[in-house]
CSV table of C-alpha atoms and ligand atoms in Angstrom, one decimal:
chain,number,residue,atom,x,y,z
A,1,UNK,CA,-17.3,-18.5,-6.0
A,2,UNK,CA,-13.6,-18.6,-7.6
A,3,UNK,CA,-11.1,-19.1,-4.5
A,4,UNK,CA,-7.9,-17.8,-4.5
A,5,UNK,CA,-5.9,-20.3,-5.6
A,6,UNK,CA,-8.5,-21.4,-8.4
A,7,UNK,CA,-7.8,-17.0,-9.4
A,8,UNK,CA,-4.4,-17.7,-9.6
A,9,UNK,CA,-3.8,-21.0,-11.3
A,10,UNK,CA,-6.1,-19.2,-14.3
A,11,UNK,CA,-2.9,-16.5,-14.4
A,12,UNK,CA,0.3,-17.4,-15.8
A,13,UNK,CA,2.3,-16.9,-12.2
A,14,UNK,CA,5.0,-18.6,-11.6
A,15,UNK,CA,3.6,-21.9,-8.8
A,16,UNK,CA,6.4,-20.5,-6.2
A,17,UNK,CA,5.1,-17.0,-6.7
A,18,UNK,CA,1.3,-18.9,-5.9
A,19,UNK,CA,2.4,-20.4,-2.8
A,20,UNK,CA,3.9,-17.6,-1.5
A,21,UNK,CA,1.1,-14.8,-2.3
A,22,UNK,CA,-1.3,-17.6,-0.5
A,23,UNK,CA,1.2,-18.3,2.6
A,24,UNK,CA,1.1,-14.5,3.1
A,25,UNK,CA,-2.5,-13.4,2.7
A,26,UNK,CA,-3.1,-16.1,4.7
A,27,UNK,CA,-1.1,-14.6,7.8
A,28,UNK,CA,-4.4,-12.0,8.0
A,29,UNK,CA,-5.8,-14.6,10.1
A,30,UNK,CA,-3.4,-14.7,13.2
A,31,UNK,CA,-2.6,-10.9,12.3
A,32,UNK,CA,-6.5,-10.3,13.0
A,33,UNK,CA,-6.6,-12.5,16.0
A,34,UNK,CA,-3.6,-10.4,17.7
A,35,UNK,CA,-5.6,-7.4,17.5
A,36,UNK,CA,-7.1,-7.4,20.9
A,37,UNK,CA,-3.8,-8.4,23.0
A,38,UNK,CA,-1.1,-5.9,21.5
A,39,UNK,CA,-2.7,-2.4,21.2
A,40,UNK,CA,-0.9,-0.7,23.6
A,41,UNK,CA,2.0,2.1,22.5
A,42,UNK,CA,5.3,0.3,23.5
A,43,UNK,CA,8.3,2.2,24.5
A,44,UNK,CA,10.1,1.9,20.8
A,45,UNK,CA,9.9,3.8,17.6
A,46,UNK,CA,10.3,2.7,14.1
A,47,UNK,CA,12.9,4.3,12.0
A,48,UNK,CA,11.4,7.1,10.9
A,49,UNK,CA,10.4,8.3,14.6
A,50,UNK,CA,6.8,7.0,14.8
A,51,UNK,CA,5.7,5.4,17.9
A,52,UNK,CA,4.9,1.8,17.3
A,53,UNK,CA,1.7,-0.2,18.8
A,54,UNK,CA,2.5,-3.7,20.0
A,55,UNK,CA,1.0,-5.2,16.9
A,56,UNK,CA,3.5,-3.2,14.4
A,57,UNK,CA,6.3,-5.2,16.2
A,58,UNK,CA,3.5,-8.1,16.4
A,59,UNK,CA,3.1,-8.8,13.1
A,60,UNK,CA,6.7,-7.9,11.6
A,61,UNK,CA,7.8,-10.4,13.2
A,62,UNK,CA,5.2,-12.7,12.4
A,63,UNK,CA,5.4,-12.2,8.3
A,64,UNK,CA,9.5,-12.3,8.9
A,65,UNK,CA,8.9,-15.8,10.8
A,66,UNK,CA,6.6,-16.7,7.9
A,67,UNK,CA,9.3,-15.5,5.2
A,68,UNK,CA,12.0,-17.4,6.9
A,69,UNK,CA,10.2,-20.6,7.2
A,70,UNK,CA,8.6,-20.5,3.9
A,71,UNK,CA,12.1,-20.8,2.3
A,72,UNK,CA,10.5,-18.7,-0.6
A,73,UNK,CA,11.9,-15.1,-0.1
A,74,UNK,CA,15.3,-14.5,-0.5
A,75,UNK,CA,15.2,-11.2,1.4
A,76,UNK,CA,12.3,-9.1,2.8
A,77,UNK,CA,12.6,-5.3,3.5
A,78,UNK,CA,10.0,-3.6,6.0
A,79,UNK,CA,8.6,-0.3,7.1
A,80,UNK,CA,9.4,-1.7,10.7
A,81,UNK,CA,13.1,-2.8,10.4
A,82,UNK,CA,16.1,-0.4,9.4
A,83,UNK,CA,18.2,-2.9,7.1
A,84,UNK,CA,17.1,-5.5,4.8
A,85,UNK,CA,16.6,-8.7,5.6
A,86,UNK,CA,18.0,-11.7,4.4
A,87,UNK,CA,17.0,-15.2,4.4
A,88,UNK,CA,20.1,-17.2,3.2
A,89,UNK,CA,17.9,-20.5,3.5
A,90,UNK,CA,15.6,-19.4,1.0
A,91,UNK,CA,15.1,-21.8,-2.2
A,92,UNK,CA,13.5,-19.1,-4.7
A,93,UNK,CA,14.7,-15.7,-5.0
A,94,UNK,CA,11.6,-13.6,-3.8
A,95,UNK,CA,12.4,-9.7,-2.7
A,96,UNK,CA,9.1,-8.8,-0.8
A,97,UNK,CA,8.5,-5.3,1.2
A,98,UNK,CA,6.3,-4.9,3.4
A,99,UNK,CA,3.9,-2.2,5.4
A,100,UNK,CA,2.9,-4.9,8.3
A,101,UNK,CA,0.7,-3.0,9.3
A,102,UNK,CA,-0.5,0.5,7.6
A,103,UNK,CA,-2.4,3.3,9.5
A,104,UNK,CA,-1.4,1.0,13.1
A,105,UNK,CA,-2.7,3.9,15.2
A,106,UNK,CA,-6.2,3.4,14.1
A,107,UNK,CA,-6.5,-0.1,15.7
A,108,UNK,CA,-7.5,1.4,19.3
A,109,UNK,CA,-10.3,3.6,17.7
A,110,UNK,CA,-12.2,0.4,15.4
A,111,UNK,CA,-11.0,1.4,11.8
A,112,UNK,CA,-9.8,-0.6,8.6
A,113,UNK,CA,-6.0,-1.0,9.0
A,114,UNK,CA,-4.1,-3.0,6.5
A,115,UNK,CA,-0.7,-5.1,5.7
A,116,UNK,CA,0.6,-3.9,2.2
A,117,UNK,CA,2.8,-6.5,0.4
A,118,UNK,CA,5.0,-5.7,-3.0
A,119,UNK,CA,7.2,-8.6,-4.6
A,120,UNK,CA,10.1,-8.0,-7.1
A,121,UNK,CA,12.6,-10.6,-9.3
A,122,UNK,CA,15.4,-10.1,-7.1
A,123,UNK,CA,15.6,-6.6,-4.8
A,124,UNK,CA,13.9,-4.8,-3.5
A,125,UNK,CA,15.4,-1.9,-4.9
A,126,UNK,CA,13.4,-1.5,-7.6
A,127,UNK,CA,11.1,0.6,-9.7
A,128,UNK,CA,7.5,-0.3,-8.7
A,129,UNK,CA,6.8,-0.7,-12.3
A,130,UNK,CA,8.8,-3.9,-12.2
A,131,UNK,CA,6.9,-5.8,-9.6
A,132,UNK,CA,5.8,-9.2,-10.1
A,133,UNK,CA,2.8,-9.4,-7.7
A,134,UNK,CA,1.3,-6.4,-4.9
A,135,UNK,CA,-1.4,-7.2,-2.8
A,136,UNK,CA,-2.9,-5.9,0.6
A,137,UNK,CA,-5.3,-7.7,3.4
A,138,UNK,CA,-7.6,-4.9,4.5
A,139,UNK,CA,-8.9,-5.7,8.4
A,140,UNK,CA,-12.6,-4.0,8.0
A,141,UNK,CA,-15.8,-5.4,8.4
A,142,UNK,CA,-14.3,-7.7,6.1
A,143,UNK,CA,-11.4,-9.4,5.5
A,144,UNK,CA,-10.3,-8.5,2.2
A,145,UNK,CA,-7.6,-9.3,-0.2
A,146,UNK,CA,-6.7,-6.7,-3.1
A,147,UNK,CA,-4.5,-8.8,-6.0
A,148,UNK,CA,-2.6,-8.0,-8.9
A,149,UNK,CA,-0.5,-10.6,-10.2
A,150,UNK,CA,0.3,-7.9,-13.6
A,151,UNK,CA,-3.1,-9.4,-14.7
A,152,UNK,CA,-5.6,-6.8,-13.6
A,153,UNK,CA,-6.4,-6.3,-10.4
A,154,UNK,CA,-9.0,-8.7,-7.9
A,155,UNK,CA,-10.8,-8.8,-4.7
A,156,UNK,CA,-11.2,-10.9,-2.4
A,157,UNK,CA,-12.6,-11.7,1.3
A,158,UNK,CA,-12.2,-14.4,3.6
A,159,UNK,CA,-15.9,-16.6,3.8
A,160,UNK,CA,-17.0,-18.4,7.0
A,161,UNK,CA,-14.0,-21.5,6.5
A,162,UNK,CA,-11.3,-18.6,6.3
A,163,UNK,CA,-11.1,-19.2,2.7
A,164,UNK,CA,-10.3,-16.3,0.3
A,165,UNK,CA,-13.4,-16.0,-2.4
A,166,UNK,CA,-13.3,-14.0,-5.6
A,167,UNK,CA,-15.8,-10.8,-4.5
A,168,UNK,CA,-15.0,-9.0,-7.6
A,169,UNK,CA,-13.3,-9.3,-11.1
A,170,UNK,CA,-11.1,-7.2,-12.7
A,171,UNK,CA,-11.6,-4.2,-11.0
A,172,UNK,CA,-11.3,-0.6,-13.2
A,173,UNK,CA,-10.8,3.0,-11.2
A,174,UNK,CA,-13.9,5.1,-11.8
A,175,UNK,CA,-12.9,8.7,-12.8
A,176,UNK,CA,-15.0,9.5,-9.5
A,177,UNK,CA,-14.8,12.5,-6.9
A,178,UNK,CA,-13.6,11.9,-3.7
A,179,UNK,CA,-10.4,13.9,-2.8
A,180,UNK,CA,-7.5,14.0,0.1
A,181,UNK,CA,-4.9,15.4,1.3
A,182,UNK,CA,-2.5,14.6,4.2
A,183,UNK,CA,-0.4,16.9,5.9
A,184,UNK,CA,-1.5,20.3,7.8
A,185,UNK,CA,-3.6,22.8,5.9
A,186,UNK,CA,-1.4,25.7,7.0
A,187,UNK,CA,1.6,23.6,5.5
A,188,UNK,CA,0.3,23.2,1.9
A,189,UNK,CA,3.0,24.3,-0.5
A,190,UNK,CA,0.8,26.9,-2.7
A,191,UNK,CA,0.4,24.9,-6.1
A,192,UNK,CA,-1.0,22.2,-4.2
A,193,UNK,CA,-3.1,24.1,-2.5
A,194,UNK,CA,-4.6,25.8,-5.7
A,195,UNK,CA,-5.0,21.7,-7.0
A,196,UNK,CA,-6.9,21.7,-3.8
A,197,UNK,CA,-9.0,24.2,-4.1
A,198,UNK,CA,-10.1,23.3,-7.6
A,199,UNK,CA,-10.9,20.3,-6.8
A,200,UNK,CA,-13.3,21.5,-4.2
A,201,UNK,CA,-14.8,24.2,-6.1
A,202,UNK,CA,-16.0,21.0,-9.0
A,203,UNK,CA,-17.8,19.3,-6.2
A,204,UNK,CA,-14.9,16.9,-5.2
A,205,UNK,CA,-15.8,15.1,-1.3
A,206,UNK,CA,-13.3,14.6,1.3
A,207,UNK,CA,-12.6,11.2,2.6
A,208,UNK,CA,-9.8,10.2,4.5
A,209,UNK,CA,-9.2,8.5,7.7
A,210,UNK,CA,-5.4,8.3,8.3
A,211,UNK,CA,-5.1,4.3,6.5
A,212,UNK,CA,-3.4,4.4,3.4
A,213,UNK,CA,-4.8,1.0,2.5
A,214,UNK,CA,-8.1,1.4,3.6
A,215,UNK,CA,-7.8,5.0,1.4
A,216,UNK,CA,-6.3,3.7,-1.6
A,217,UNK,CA,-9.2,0.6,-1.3
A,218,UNK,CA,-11.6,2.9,-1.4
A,219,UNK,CA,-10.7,5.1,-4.1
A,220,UNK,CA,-10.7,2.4,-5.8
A,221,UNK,CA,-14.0,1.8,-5.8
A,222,UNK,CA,-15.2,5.1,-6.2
A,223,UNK,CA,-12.3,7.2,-8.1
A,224,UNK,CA,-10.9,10.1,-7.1
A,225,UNK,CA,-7.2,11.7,-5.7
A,226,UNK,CA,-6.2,10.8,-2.5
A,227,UNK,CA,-2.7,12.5,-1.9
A,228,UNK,CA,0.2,13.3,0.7
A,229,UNK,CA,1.8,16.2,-0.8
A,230,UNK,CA,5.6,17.5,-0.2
A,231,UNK,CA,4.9,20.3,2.5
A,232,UNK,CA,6.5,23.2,4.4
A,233,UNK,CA,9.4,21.7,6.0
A,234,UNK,CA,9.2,18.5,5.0
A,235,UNK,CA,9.2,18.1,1.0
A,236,UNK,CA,9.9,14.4,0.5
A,237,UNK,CA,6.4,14.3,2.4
A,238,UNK,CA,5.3,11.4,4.8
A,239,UNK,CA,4.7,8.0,2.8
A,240,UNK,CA,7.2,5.9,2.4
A,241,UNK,CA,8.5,4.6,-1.3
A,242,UNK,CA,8.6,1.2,-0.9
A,243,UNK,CA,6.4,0.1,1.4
A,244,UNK,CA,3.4,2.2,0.6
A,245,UNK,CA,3.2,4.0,-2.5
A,246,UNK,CA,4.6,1.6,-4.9
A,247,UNK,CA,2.5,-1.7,-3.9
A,248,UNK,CA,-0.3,0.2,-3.4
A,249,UNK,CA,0.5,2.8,-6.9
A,250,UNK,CA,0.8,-0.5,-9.1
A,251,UNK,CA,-2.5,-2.0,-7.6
A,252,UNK,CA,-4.3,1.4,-8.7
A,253,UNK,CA,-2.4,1.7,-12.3
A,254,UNK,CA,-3.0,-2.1,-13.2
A,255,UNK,CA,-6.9,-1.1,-12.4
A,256,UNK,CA,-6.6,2.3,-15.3
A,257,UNK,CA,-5.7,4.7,-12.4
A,258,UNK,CA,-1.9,6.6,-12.0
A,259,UNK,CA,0.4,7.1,-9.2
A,260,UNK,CA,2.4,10.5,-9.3
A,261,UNK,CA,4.9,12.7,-7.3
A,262,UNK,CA,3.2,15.4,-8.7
A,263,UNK,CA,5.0,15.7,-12.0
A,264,UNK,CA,5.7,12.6,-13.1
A,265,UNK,CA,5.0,9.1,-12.8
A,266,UNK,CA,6.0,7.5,-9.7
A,267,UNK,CA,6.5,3.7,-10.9
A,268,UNK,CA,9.7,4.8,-12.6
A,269,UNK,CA,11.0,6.3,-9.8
A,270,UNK,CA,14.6,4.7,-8.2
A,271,UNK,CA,14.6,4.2,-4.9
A,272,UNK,CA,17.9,5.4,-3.4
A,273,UNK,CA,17.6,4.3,0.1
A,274,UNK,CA,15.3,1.8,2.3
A,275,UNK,CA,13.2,4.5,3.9
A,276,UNK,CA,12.8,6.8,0.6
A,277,UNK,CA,9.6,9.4,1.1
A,278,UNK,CA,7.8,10.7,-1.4
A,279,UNK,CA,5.4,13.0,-2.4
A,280,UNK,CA,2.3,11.1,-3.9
A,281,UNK,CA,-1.0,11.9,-5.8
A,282,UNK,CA,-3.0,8.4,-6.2
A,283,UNK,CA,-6.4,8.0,-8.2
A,284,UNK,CA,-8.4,8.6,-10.8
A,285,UNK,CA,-6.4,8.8,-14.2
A,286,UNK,CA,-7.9,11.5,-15.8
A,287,UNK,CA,-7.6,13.7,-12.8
A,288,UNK,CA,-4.2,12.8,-11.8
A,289,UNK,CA,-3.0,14.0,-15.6
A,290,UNK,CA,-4.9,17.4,-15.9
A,291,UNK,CA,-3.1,18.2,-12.2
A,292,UNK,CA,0.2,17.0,-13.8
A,293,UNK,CA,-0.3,19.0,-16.5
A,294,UNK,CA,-2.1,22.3,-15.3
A,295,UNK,CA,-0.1,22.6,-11.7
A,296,UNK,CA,3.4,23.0,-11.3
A,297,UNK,CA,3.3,20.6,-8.0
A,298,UNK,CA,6.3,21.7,-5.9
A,299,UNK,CA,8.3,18.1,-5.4
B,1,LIG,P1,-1.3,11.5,9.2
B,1,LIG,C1,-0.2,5.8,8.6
B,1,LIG,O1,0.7,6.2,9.6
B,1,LIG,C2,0.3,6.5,7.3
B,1,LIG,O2,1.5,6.1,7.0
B,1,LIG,C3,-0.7,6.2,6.2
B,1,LIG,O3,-1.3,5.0,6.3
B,1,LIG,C4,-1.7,7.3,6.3
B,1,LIG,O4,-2.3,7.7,5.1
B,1,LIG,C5,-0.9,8.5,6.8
B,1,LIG,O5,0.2,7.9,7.5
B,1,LIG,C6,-1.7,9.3,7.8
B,1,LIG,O6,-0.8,10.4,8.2
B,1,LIG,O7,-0.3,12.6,9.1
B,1,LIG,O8,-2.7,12.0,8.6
B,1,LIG,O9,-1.5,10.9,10.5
């Protein structure tokens, strides 16, 4: 089977760009083995108010050590620190963002969590349709890396030596029927709810367990619109810009799927700040269009 680095020395990345997306889907193994010693709720919050399990801190701090000693990212933004990072060290000029680790909660109940990784040219302040490389370690039953290095997208899981094997080529979005939607019911702004209920009356099936990655992976495989819309009182709604729905928005459109706000799409959005929510509707091209087209999505 095709290992990781054998993938990526058949693509026309950059060798510092190689090292680096090794060294960090690499850090899954320690990340993994912290699990069972940092699941408690500690008494801090992240900067957008959430309470934080030990292993959020855990592993930020890990992948910054990791960064900083790599000497290969010039400065790393995070979902768990309120300023950018800089590594003034660093020998290449690497701006990486990172979720360390997405849907954190779900850790103390057994399900798939996940670190999310984008890395730009030089900021991190950048459209997500200019990223060089996104990729995600999913902790399931499986270890599994998701990889697009602009060259379609790739998965892989770790094999009994902790080696990353290619478990499937060039992976393409189905225009499948699985549908979500974050955010309370009684929330719903009402032309998402209409989207909503179309989708149900063609037969569409709900699946989603509070992991973006683990979502996002899944649709995927099967195709579909997983979204968390703008909603009553909150319209920028939950996910974060950066550190979510770009990474994870280019991994879907380099695999024929789309990333929207609602109206337009989302790559070629500017951030203007670090913590920059937004409204997203992730999937299934085809379906992601006719709602761009046929709703007028409040955003
Ligand atoms: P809710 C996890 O906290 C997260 O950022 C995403 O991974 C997930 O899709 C969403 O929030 C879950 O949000 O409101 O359903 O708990």
């Amino acid at each position: 089977m095709t290992t990781l680095r054998e993938y990526l020395d058949s693509t026309s990345c950059e060798e510092k760009l190689k090292d680096l997306i090794e060294l960090v889907s690499d850090q899954a193994i320690p990340i993994r083995k912290a699990f069972i010693s940092n699941q408690e709720y500690v008494d801090s919050e992240n900067i957008y108010g959430e309470k934080q399990i030990a292993l959020d801190k855990w592993s930020n701090e890990h992948l910054m050590k990791t960064f900083r000693e790599s000497k290969l990212v010039k400065e790393a933004a995070s979902e768990e620190e309120a300023e950018v990072v800089e590594f003034p060290d660093a020998e290449a000029s690497y701006a990486v963002t990172i979720d360390p680790l997405d849907g954190s909660s779900l850790v103390q109940v057994n399900l798939a969590v996940g670190t999310i990784v984008g890395v730009y040219e030089k900021s991190v302040m950048e459209e997500g349709r200019n990223l060089k490389a996104a990729f995600y370690m999913l902790y399931g039953p499986l270890t599994v890396l998701g990889l697009t290095v602009r060259e379609g997208v790739h998965f892989f899981a770790l094999n009994e030596e902790n080696e990353y094997v290619m478990t499937q080529k060039d992976v393409r979005i189905p225009e499948g029927k699985l549908y979500a939607s974050g955010a309370l019911k009684r929330d719903w702004l009402p032309e998402h709810q209409r989207f909503i209920e179309y989708l149900e009356k063609e037969g569409y099936k709900l699946r989603y367990s509070g992991s973006f990655v683990a979502d996002v992976h899944q649709y995927l495989k099967y195709g579909g619109v997983f979204s968390y819309p703008a909603y009553r009182g909150k319209e920028t709604g939950k996910l974060r810009l950066l550190f979510e729905a770009n990474p994870m928005g280019f991994i879907v459109s380099e695999a024929g799927g789309r990333i929207s706000d609602g109206k337009k799409n989302l790559l070629e959005i500017r951030p203007e700040k670090l913590d920059h929510r937004i409204p997203i509707y992730v999937g299934s091209k085809g379906i992601i269009e006719k709602m761009e087209n046929e709703y007028d999505i409040e955003v």
